[in-house]
Amino acid sequence: MRKILFLLLLMIGLPVLAADNTIVVLNTNRMIYHNVNCQWAHKCTKNCINVTKQEAIESGARPCKVCGG
């Protein structure tokens, strides 16, 4: 049933919302999130926490321009 619903939503063009549980590094000062392998994530020592990508987006953070989050 879920597969049919997904295909139906895909066909009519509605976005399918799915939680992204990927861990990212969020700079709470600049509100930018990075992929854990990003060079800027490695350099981030202050004001940085590990959160899920979904939590970072919900907090209003934007993705890194280098790694795309």
mmCIF file with all atom_site columns, N, CA and C in Angstrom:
data_model
loop_
_atom_site.group_PDB
_atom_site.id
_atom_site.type_symbol
_atom_site.label_atom_id
_atom_site.label_alt_id
_atom_site.label_comp_id
_atom_site.label_asym_id
_atom_site.label_entity_id
_atom_site.label_seq_id
_atom_site.pdbx_PDB_ins_code
_atom_site.Cartn_x
_atom_site.Cartn_y
_atom_site.Cartn_z
_atom_site.occupancy
_atom_site.B_iso_or_equiv
_atom_site.pdbx_formal_charge
_atom_site.auth_seq_id
_atom_site.auth_comp_id
_atom_site.auth_asym_id
_atom_site.auth_atom_id
_atom_site.pdbx_PDB_model_num
ATOM 1   N N  . MET A 1 1  ? 0.816  -1.192 0.000   1.00 0.00 ? 1  MET A N  1
ATOM 2   C CA . MET A 1 1  ? 0.000  0.000  0.000   1.00 0.00 ? 1  MET A CA 1
ATOM 3   C C  . MET A 1 1  ? 0.867  1.266  0.000   1.00 0.00 ? 1  MET A C  1
ATOM 4   N N  . ARG A 1 2  ? 1.939  1.275  0.791   1.00 0.00 ? 2  ARG A N  1
ATOM 5   C CA . ARG A 1 2  ? 2.819  2.454  0.833   1.00 0.00 ? 2  ARG A CA 1
ATOM 6   C C  . ARG A 1 2  ? 3.465  2.704  -0.521  1.00 0.00 ? 2  ARG A C  1
ATOM 7   N N  . LYS A 1 3  ? 3.848  1.629  -1.198  1.00 0.00 ? 3  LYS A N  1
ATOM 8   C CA . LYS A 1 3  ? 4.492  1.764  -2.504  1.00 0.00 ? 3  LYS A CA 1
ATOM 9   C C  . LYS A 1 3  ? 3.534  2.390  -3.503  1.00 0.00 ? 3  LYS A C  1
ATOM 10  N N  . ILE A 1 4  ? 2.285  1.990  -3.452  1.00 0.00 ? 4  ILE A N  1
ATOM 11  C CA . ILE A 1 4  ? 1.280  2.547  -4.352  1.00 0.00 ? 4  ILE A CA 1
ATOM 12  C C  . ILE A 1 4  ? 1.071  4.022  -4.052  1.00 0.00 ? 4  ILE A C  1
ATOM 13  N N  . LEU A 1 5  ? 0.986  4.364  -2.761  1.00 0.00 ? 5  LEU A N  1
ATOM 14  C CA . LEU A 1 5  ? 0.814  5.761  -2.365  1.00 0.00 ? 5  LEU A CA 1
ATOM 15  C C  . LEU A 1 5  ? 2.012  6.609  -2.804  1.00 0.00 ? 5  LEU A C  1
ATOM 16  N N  . PHE A 1 6  ? 3.216  6.099  -2.621  1.00 0.00 ? 6  PHE A N  1
ATOM 17  C CA . PHE A 1 6  ? 4.426  6.803  -3.038  1.00 0.00 ? 6  PHE A CA 1
ATOM 18  C C  . PHE A 1 6  ? 4.411  7.050  -4.549  1.00 0.00 ? 6  PHE A C  1
ATOM 19  N N  . LEU A 1 7  ? 4.082  6.020  -5.318  1.00 0.00 ? 7  LEU A N  1
ATOM 20  C CA . LEU A 1 7  ? 4.035  6.167  -6.771  1.00 0.00 ? 7  LEU A CA 1
ATOM 21  C C  . LEU A 1 7  ? 2.954  7.149  -7.199  1.00 0.00 ? 7  LEU A C  1
ATOM 22  N N  . LEU A 1 8  ? 1.831  7.121  -6.518  1.00 0.00 ? 8  LEU A N  1
ATOM 23  C CA . LEU A 1 8  ? 0.756  8.056  -6.825  1.00 0.00 ? 8  LEU A CA 1
ATOM 24  C C  . LEU A 1 8  ? 1.188  9.488  -6.558  1.00 0.00 ? 8  LEU A C  1
ATOM 25  N N  . LEU A 1 9  ? 1.814  9.726  -5.407  1.00 0.00 ? 9  LEU A N  1
ATOM 26  C CA . LEU A 1 9  ? 2.303  11.072 -5.089  1.00 0.00 ? 9  LEU A CA 1
ATOM 27  C C  . LEU A 1 9  ? 3.382  11.518 -6.058  1.00 0.00 ? 9  LEU A C  1
ATOM 28  N N  . LEU A 1 10 ? 4.215  10.599 -6.462  1.00 0.00 ? 10 LEU A N  1
ATOM 29  C CA . LEU A 1 10 ? 5.278  10.914 -7.417  1.00 0.00 ? 10 LEU A CA 1
ATOM 30  C C  . LEU A 1 10 ? 4.697  11.301 -8.769  1.00 0.00 ? 10 LEU A C  1
ATOM 31  N N  . MET A 1 11 ? 3.664  10.601 -9.184  1.00 0.00 ? 11 MET A N  1
ATOM 32  C CA . MET A 1 11 ? 3.050  10.870 -10.484 1.00 0.00 ? 11 MET A CA 1
ATOM 33  C C  . MET A 1 11 ? 2.340  12.210 -10.526 1.00 0.00 ? 11 MET A C  1
ATOM 34  N N  . ILE A 1 12 ? 1.710  12.607 -9.431  1.00 0.00 ? 12 ILE A N  1
ATOM 35  C CA . ILE A 1 12 ? 0.978  13.869 -9.456  1.00 0.00 ? 12 ILE A CA 1
ATOM 36  C C  . ILE A 1 12 ? 1.852  15.059 -9.082  1.00 0.00 ? 12 ILE A C  1
ATOM 37  N N  . GLY A 1 13 ? 3.106  14.792 -8.740  1.00 0.00 ? 13 GLY A N  1
ATOM 38  C CA . GLY A 1 13 ? 4.062  15.869 -8.536  1.00 0.00 ? 13 GLY A CA 1
ATOM 39  C C  . GLY A 1 13 ? 4.146  16.421 -7.132  1.00 0.00 ? 13 GLY A C  1
ATOM 40  N N  . LEU A 1 14 ? 3.496  15.810 -6.162  1.00 0.00 ? 14 LEU A N  1
ATOM 41  C CA . LEU A 1 14 ? 3.607  16.292 -4.792  1.00 0.00 ? 14 LEU A CA 1
ATOM 42  C C  . LEU A 1 14 ? 4.925  15.839 -4.194  1.00 0.00 ? 14 LEU A C  1
ATOM 43  N N  . PRO A 1 15 ? 5.581  16.691 -3.435  1.00 0.00 ? 15 PRO A N  1
ATOM 44  C CA . PRO A 1 15 ? 6.837  16.276 -2.807  1.00 0.00 ? 15 PRO A CA 1
ATOM 45  C C  . PRO A 1 15 ? 6.592  15.226 -1.740  1.00 0.00 ? 15 PRO A C  1
ATOM 46  N N  . VAL A 1 16 ? 7.441  14.248 -1.692  1.00 0.00 ? 16 VAL A N  1
ATOM 47  C CA . VAL A 1 16 ? 7.352  13.212 -0.677  1.00 0.00 ? 16 VAL A CA 1
ATOM 48  C C  . VAL A 1 16 ? 8.310  13.595 0.435   1.00 0.00 ? 16 VAL A C  1
ATOM 49  N N  . LEU A 1 17 ? 7.777  13.792 1.634   1.00 0.00 ? 17 LEU A N  1
ATOM 50  C CA . LEU A 1 17 ? 8.598  14.218 2.760   1.00 0.00 ? 17 LEU A CA 1
ATOM 51  C C  . LEU A 1 17 ? 9.146  12.995 3.475   1.00 0.00 ? 17 LEU A C  1
ATOM 52  N N  . ALA A 1 18 ? 10.449 12.970 3.645   1.00 0.00 ? 18 ALA A N  1
ATOM 53  C CA . ALA A 1 18 ? 11.095 11.874 4.367   1.00 0.00 ? 18 ALA A CA 1
ATOM 54  C C  . ALA A 1 18 ? 12.120 12.473 5.320   1.00 0.00 ? 18 ALA A C  1
ATOM 55  N N  . ALA A 1 19 ? 12.207 11.906 6.494   1.00 0.00 ? 19 ALA A N  1
ATOM 56  C CA . ALA A 1 19 ? 13.168 12.387 7.480   1.00 0.00 ? 19 ALA A CA 1
ATOM 57  C C  . ALA A 1 19 ? 14.568 11.959 7.069   1.00 0.00 ? 19 ALA A C  1
ATOM 58  N N  . ASP A 1 20 ? 15.512 12.897 7.132   1.00 0.00 ? 20 ASP A N  1
ATOM 59  C CA . ASP A 1 20 ? 16.899 12.599 6.799   1.00 0.00 ? 20 ASP A CA 1
ATOM 60  C C  . ASP A 1 20 ? 17.667 12.476 8.106   1.00 0.00 ? 20 ASP A C  1
ATOM 61  N N  . ASN A 1 21 ? 18.045 11.249 8.445   1.00 0.00 ? 21 ASN A N  1
ATOM 62  C CA . ASN A 1 21 ? 18.718 10.989 9.716   1.00 0.00 ? 21 ASN A CA 1
ATOM 63  C C  . ASN A 1 21 ? 20.231 10.974 9.589   1.00 0.00 ? 21 ASN A C  1
ATOM 64  N N  . THR A 1 22 ? 20.770 11.537 8.517   1.00 0.00 ? 22 THR A N  1
ATOM 65  C CA . THR A 1 22 ? 22.206 11.623 8.333   1.00 0.00 ? 22 THR A CA 1
ATOM 66  C C  . THR A 1 22 ? 22.788 12.577 9.377   1.00 0.00 ? 22 THR A C  1
ATOM 67  N N  . ILE A 1 23 ? 23.896 12.191 9.985   1.00 0.00 ? 23 ILE A N  1
ATOM 68  C CA . ILE A 1 23 ? 24.549 13.058 10.974  1.00 0.00 ? 23 ILE A CA 1
ATOM 69  C C  . ILE A 1 23 ? 25.382 14.112 10.248  1.00 0.00 ? 23 ILE A C  1
ATOM 70  N N  . VAL A 1 24 ? 25.212 15.359 10.660  1.00 0.00 ? 24 VAL A N  1
ATOM 71  C CA . VAL A 1 24 ? 25.976 16.480 10.121  1.00 0.00 ? 24 VAL A CA 1
ATOM 72  C C  . VAL A 1 24 ? 26.570 17.265 11.280  1.00 0.00 ? 24 VAL A C  1
ATOM 73  N N  . VAL A 1 25 ? 27.514 18.136 10.973  1.00 0.00 ? 25 VAL A N  1
ATOM 74  C CA . VAL A 1 25 ? 28.134 19.009 11.973  1.00 0.00 ? 25 VAL A CA 1
ATOM 75  C C  . VAL A 1 25 ? 27.519 20.391 11.807  1.00 0.00 ? 25 VAL A C  1
ATOM 76  N N  . LEU A 1 26 ? 26.859 20.866 12.852  1.00 0.00 ? 26 LEU A N  1
ATOM 77  C CA . LEU A 1 26 ? 26.180 22.160 12.812  1.00 0.00 ? 26 LEU A CA 1
ATOM 78  C C  . LEU A 1 26 ? 26.976 23.191 13.586  1.00 0.00 ? 26 LEU A C  1
ATOM 79  N N  . ASN A 1 27 ? 27.346 24.277 12.922  1.00 0.00 ? 27 ASN A N  1
ATOM 80  C CA . ASN A 1 27 ? 27.971 25.413 13.584  1.00 0.00 ? 27 ASN A CA 1
ATOM 81  C C  . ASN A 1 27 ? 26.836 26.274 14.110  1.00 0.00 ? 27 ASN A C  1
ATOM 82  N N  . THR A 1 28 ? 26.648 26.272 15.423  1.00 0.00 ? 28 THR A N  1
ATOM 83  C CA . THR A 1 28 ? 25.513 26.970 16.024  1.00 0.00 ? 28 THR A CA 1
ATOM 84  C C  . THR A 1 28 ? 25.675 28.485 16.014  1.00 0.00 ? 28 THR A C  1
ATOM 85  N N  . ASN A 1 29 ? 26.877 28.975 15.780  1.00 0.00 ? 29 ASN A N  1
ATOM 86  C CA . ASN A 1 29 ? 27.111 30.411 15.714  1.00 0.00 ? 29 ASN A CA 1
ATOM 87  C C  . ASN A 1 29 ? 26.732 30.952 14.333  1.00 0.00 ? 29 ASN A C  1
ATOM 88  N N  . ARG A 1 30 ? 27.186 30.284 13.287  1.00 0.00 ? 30 ARG A N  1
ATOM 89  C CA . ARG A 1 30 ? 26.915 30.721 11.924  1.00 0.00 ? 30 ARG A CA 1
ATOM 90  C C  . ARG A 1 30 ? 25.674 30.079 11.308  1.00 0.00 ? 30 ARG A C  1
ATOM 91  N N  . MET A 1 31 ? 25.151 29.035 11.972  1.00 0.00 ? 31 MET A N  1
ATOM 92  C CA . MET A 1 31 ? 23.985 28.293 11.492  1.00 0.00 ? 31 MET A CA 1
ATOM 93  C C  . MET A 1 31 ? 24.222 27.724 10.079  1.00 0.00 ? 31 MET A C  1
ATOM 94  N N  . ILE A 1 32 ? 25.368 27.040 9.949   1.00 0.00 ? 32 ILE A N  1
ATOM 95  C CA . ILE A 1 32 ? 25.735 26.335 8.723   1.00 0.00 ? 32 ILE A CA 1
ATOM 96  C C  . ILE A 1 32 ? 26.017 24.894 9.104   1.00 0.00 ? 32 ILE A C  1
ATOM 97  N N  . TYR A 1 33 ? 25.493 23.941 8.321   1.00 0.00 ? 33 TYR A N  1
ATOM 98  C CA . TYR A 1 33 ? 25.783 22.546 8.611   1.00 0.00 ? 33 TYR A CA 1
ATOM 99  C C  . TYR A 1 33 ? 26.648 21.934 7.514   1.00 0.00 ? 33 TYR A C  1
ATOM 100 N N  . HIS A 1 34 ? 27.526 21.020 7.940   1.00 0.00 ? 34 HIS A N  1
ATOM 101 C CA . HIS A 1 34 ? 28.521 20.406 7.079   1.00 0.00 ? 34 HIS A CA 1
ATOM 102 C C  . HIS A 1 34 ? 28.406 18.889 7.121   1.00 0.00 ? 34 HIS A C  1
ATOM 103 N N  . ASN A 1 35 ? 28.804 18.260 6.032   1.00 0.00 ? 35 ASN A N  1
ATOM 104 C CA . ASN A 1 35 ? 28.995 16.817 6.014   1.00 0.00 ? 35 ASN A CA 1
ATOM 105 C C  . ASN A 1 35 ? 30.138 16.517 6.976   1.00 0.00 ? 35 ASN A C  1
ATOM 106 N N  . VAL A 1 36 ? 30.115 15.377 7.661   1.00 0.00 ? 36 VAL A N  1
ATOM 107 C CA . VAL A 1 36 ? 31.155 15.078 8.647   1.00 0.00 ? 36 VAL A CA 1
ATOM 108 C C  . VAL A 1 36 ? 32.542 14.964 8.017   1.00 0.00 ? 36 VAL A C  1
ATOM 109 N N  . ASN A 1 37 ? 32.629 14.745 6.713   1.00 0.00 ? 37 ASN A N  1
ATOM 110 C CA . ASN A 1 37 ? 33.918 14.637 6.034   1.00 0.00 ? 37 ASN A CA 1
ATOM 111 C C  . ASN A 1 37 ? 34.391 15.955 5.422   1.00 0.00 ? 37 ASN A C  1
ATOM 112 N N  . CYS A 1 38 ? 33.620 17.002 5.582   1.00 0.00 ? 38 CYS A N  1
ATOM 113 C CA . CYS A 1 38 ? 33.968 18.306 5.006   1.00 0.00 ? 38 CYS A CA 1
ATOM 114 C C  . CYS A 1 38 ? 35.190 18.897 5.701   1.00 0.00 ? 38 CYS A C  1
ATOM 115 N N  . GLN A 1 39 ? 36.020 19.581 4.940   1.00 0.00 ? 39 GLN A N  1
ATOM 116 C CA . GLN A 1 39 ? 37.210 20.212 5.506   1.00 0.00 ? 39 GLN A CA 1
ATOM 117 C C  . GLN A 1 39 ? 36.833 21.260 6.551   1.00 0.00 ? 39 GLN A C  1
ATOM 118 N N  . TRP A 1 40 ? 35.712 21.943 6.364   1.00 0.00 ? 40 TRP A N  1
ATOM 119 C CA . TRP A 1 40 ? 35.293 22.970 7.313   1.00 0.00 ? 40 TRP A CA 1
ATOM 120 C C  . TRP A 1 40 ? 34.691 22.367 8.567   1.00 0.00 ? 40 TRP A C  1
ATOM 121 N N  . ALA A 1 41 ? 34.144 21.184 8.465   1.00 0.00 ? 41 ALA A N  1
ATOM 122 C CA . ALA A 1 41 ? 33.650 20.490 9.656   1.00 0.00 ? 41 ALA A CA 1
ATOM 123 C C  . ALA A 1 41 ? 34.817 20.084 10.543  1.00 0.00 ? 41 ALA A C  1
ATOM 124 N N  . HIS A 1 42 ? 35.929 19.682 9.925   1.00 0.00 ? 42 HIS A N  1
ATOM 125 C CA . HIS A 1 42 ? 37.114 19.291 10.694  1.00 0.00 ? 42 HIS A CA 1
ATOM 126 C C  . HIS A 1 42 ? 37.750 20.499 11.377  1.00 0.00 ? 42 HIS A C  1
ATOM 127 N N  . LYS A 1 43 ? 37.628 21.667 10.758  1.00 0.00 ? 43 LYS A N  1
ATOM 128 C CA . LYS A 1 43 ? 38.220 22.875 11.329  1.00 0.00 ? 43 LYS A CA 1
ATOM 129 C C  . LYS A 1 43 ? 37.324 23.508 12.394  1.00 0.00 ? 43 LYS A C  1
ATOM 130 N N  . CYS A 1 44 ? 36.097 23.079 12.457  1.00 0.00 ? 44 CYS A N  1
ATOM 131 C CA . CYS A 1 44 ? 35.141 23.645 13.410  1.00 0.00 ? 44 CYS A CA 1
ATOM 132 C C  . CYS A 1 44 ? 35.378 23.051 14.790  1.00 0.00 ? 44 CYS A C  1
ATOM 133 N N  . THR A 1 45 ? 35.876 23.864 15.701  1.00 0.00 ? 45 THR A N  1
ATOM 134 C CA . THR A 1 45 ? 36.176 23.381 17.053  1.00 0.00 ? 45 THR A CA 1
ATOM 135 C C  . THR A 1 45 ? 35.281 24.017 18.101  1.00 0.00 ? 45 THR A C  1
ATOM 136 N N  . LYS A 1 46 ? 34.801 25.229 17.843  1.00 0.00 ? 46 LYS A N  1
ATOM 137 C CA . LYS A 1 46 ? 33.935 25.919 18.789  1.00 0.00 ? 46 LYS A CA 1
ATOM 138 C C  . LYS A 1 46 ? 32.539 26.038 18.181  1.00 0.00 ? 46 LYS A C  1
ATOM 139 N N  . ASN A 1 47 ? 31.529 26.002 19.027  1.00 0.00 ? 47 ASN A N  1
ATOM 140 C CA . ASN A 1 47 ? 30.142 26.192 18.610  1.00 0.00 ? 47 ASN A CA 1
ATOM 141 C C  . ASN A 1 47 ? 29.649 25.150 17.619  1.00 0.00 ? 47 ASN A C  1
ATOM 142 N N  . CYS A 1 48 ? 30.230 23.955 17.625  1.00 0.00 ? 48 CYS A N  1
ATOM 143 C CA . CYS A 1 48 ? 29.818 22.918 16.694  1.00 0.00 ? 48 CYS A CA 1
ATOM 144 C C  . CYS A 1 48 ? 29.272 21.702 17.424  1.00 0.00 ? 48 CYS A C  1
ATOM 145 N N  . ILE A 1 49 ? 28.160 21.186 16.915  1.00 0.00 ? 49 ILE A N  1
ATOM 146 C CA . ILE A 1 49 ? 27.534 20.005 17.495  1.00 0.00 ? 49 ILE A CA 1
ATOM 147 C C  . ILE A 1 49 ? 27.145 19.044 16.377  1.00 0.00 ? 49 ILE A C  1
ATOM 148 N N  . ASN A 1 50 ? 27.016 17.782 16.720  1.00 0.00 ? 50 ASN A N  1
ATOM 149 C CA . ASN A 1 50 ? 26.546 16.778 15.776  1.00 0.00 ? 50 ASN A CA 1
ATOM 150 C C  . ASN A 1 50 ? 25.044 16.621 15.941  1.00 0.00 ? 50 ASN A C  1
ATOM 151 N N  . VAL A 1 51 ? 24.321 16.789 14.851  1.00 0.00 ? 51 VAL A N  1
ATOM 152 C CA . VAL A 1 51 ? 22.866 16.635 14.839  1.00 0.00 ? 51 VAL A CA 1
ATOM 153 C C  . VAL A 1 51 ? 22.474 15.922 13.554  1.00 0.00 ? 51 VAL A C  1
ATOM 154 N N  . THR A 1 52 ? 21.209 15.556 13.449  1.00 0.00 ? 52 THR A N  1
ATOM 155 C CA . THR A 1 52 ? 20.745 14.991 12.183  1.00 0.00 ? 52 THR A CA 1
ATOM 156 C C  . THR A 1 52 ? 20.527 16.134 11.197  1.00 0.00 ? 52 THR A C  1
ATOM 157 N N  . LYS A 1 53 ? 20.577 15.798 9.929   1.00 0.00 ? 53 LYS A N  1
ATOM 158 C CA . LYS A 1 53 ? 20.381 16.807 8.892   1.00 0.00 ? 53 LYS A CA 1
ATOM 159 C C  . LYS A 1 53 ? 18.998 17.436 9.018   1.00 0.00 ? 53 LYS A C  1
ATOM 160 N N  . GLN A 1 54 ? 18.018 16.616 9.352   1.00 0.00 ? 54 GLN A N  1
ATOM 161 C CA . GLN A 1 54 ? 16.650 17.110 9.519   1.00 0.00 ? 54 GLN A CA 1
ATOM 162 C C  . GLN A 1 54 ? 16.576 18.142 10.647  1.00 0.00 ? 54 GLN A C  1
ATOM 163 N N  . GLU A 1 55 ? 17.262 17.879 11.769  1.00 0.00 ? 55 GLU A N  1
ATOM 164 C CA . GLU A 1 55 ? 17.266 18.822 12.885  1.00 0.00 ? 55 GLU A CA 1
ATOM 165 C C  . GLU A 1 55 ? 17.947 20.134 12.499  1.00 0.00 ? 55 GLU A C  1
ATOM 166 N N  . ALA A 1 56 ? 19.017 20.035 11.716  1.00 0.00 ? 56 ALA A N  1
ATOM 167 C CA . ALA A 1 56 ? 19.725 21.244 11.272  1.00 0.00 ? 56 ALA A CA 1
ATOM 168 C C  . ALA A 1 56 ? 18.824 22.096 10.388  1.00 0.00 ? 56 ALA A C  1
ATOM 169 N N  . ILE A 1 57 ? 18.115 21.462 9.480   1.00 0.00 ? 57 ILE A N  1
ATOM 170 C CA . ILE A 1 57 ? 17.219 22.192 8.580   1.00 0.00 ? 57 ILE A CA 1
ATOM 171 C C  . ILE A 1 57 ? 16.079 22.828 9.368   1.00 0.00 ? 57 ILE A C  1
ATOM 172 N N  . GLU A 1 58 ? 15.515 22.071 10.305  1.00 0.00 ? 58 GLU A N  1
ATOM 173 C CA . GLU A 1 58 ? 14.411 22.591 11.105  1.00 0.00 ? 58 GLU A CA 1
ATOM 174 C C  . GLU A 1 58 ? 14.830 23.755 11.989  1.00 0.00 ? 58 GLU A C  1
ATOM 175 N N  . SER A 1 59 ? 16.110 23.820 12.348  1.00 0.00 ? 59 SER A N  1
ATOM 176 C CA . SER A 1 59 ? 16.584 24.925 13.179  1.00 0.00 ? 59 SER A CA 1
ATOM 177 C C  . SER A 1 59 ? 16.897 26.172 12.354  1.00 0.00 ? 59 SER A C  1
ATOM 178 N N  . GLY A 1 60 ? 16.763 26.071 11.037  1.00 0.00 ? 60 GLY A N  1
ATOM 179 C CA . GLY A 1 60 ? 16.972 27.227 10.175  1.00 0.00 ? 60 GLY A CA 1
ATOM 180 C C  . GLY A 1 60 ? 18.374 27.339 9.606   1.00 0.00 ? 60 GLY A C  1
ATOM 181 N N  . ALA A 1 61 ? 19.186 26.313 9.782   1.00 0.00 ? 61 ALA A N  1
ATOM 182 C CA . ALA A 1 61 ? 20.558 26.350 9.274   1.00 0.00 ? 61 ALA A CA 1
ATOM 183 C C  . ALA A 1 61 ? 20.565 26.135 7.761   1.00 0.00 ? 61 ALA A C  1
ATOM 184 N N  . ARG A 1 62 ? 21.608 26.623 7.128   1.00 0.00 ? 62 ARG A N  1
ATOM 185 C CA . ARG A 1 62 ? 21.765 26.425 5.686   1.00 0.00 ? 62 ARG A CA 1
ATOM 186 C C  . ARG A 1 62 ? 22.922 25.471 5.430   1.00 0.00 ? 62 ARG A C  1
ATOM 187 N N  . PRO A 1 63 ? 22.942 24.802 4.283   1.00 0.00 ? 63 PRO A N  1
ATOM 188 C CA . PRO A 1 63 ? 24.038 23.874 3.995   1.00 0.00 ? 63 PRO A CA 1
ATOM 189 C C  . PRO A 1 63 ? 25.322 24.610 3.638   1.00 0.00 ? 63 PRO A C  1
ATOM 190 N N  . CYS A 1 64 ? 26.438 23.965 3.880   1.00 0.00 ? 64 CYS A N  1
ATOM 191 C CA . CYS A 1 64 ? 27.753 24.480 3.516   1.00 0.00 ? 64 CYS A CA 1
ATOM 192 C C  . CYS A 1 64 ? 27.851 24.620 2.008   1.00 0.00 ? 64 CYS A C  1
ATOM 193 N N  . LYS A 1 65 ? 28.495 25.682 1.520   1.00 0.00 ? 65 LYS A N  1
ATOM 194 C CA . LYS A 1 65 ? 28.651 25.883 0.081   1.00 0.00 ? 65 LYS A CA 1
ATOM 195 C C  . LYS A 1 65 ? 29.721 24.976 -0.517  1.00 0.00 ? 65 LYS A C  1
ATOM 196 N N  . VAL A 1 66 ? 30.593 24.407 0.337   1.00 0.00 ? 66 VAL A N  1
ATOM 197 C CA . VAL A 1 66 ? 31.650 23.536 -0.159  1.00 0.00 ? 66 VAL A CA 1
ATOM 198 C C  . VAL A 1 66 ? 31.155 22.108 -0.303  1.00 0.00 ? 66 VAL A C  1
ATOM 199 N N  . CYS A 1 67 ? 30.561 21.570 0.768   1.00 0.00 ? 67 CYS A N  1
ATOM 200 C CA . CYS A 1 67 ? 30.169 20.152 0.764   1.00 0.00 ? 67 CYS A CA 1
ATOM 201 C C  . CYS A 1 67 ? 28.679 19.944 0.507   1.00 0.00 ? 67 CYS A C  1
ATOM 202 N N  . GLY A 1 68 ? 27.884 20.968 0.659   1.00 0.00 ? 68 GLY A N  1
ATOM 203 C CA . GLY A 1 68 ? 26.446 20.836 0.459   1.00 0.00 ? 68 GLY A CA 1
ATOM 204 C C  . GLY A 1 68 ? 25.701 20.271 1.646   1.00 0.00 ? 68 GLY A C  1
ATOM 205 N N  . GLY A 1 69 ? 26.421 20.078 2.747   1.00 0.00 ? 69 GLY A N  1
ATOM 206 C CA . GLY A 1 69 ? 25.794 19.589 3.960   1.00 0.00 ? 69 GLY A CA 1
ATOM 207 C C  . GLY A 1 69 ? 25.640 18.123 3.908   1.00 0.00 ? 69 GLY A C  1
#
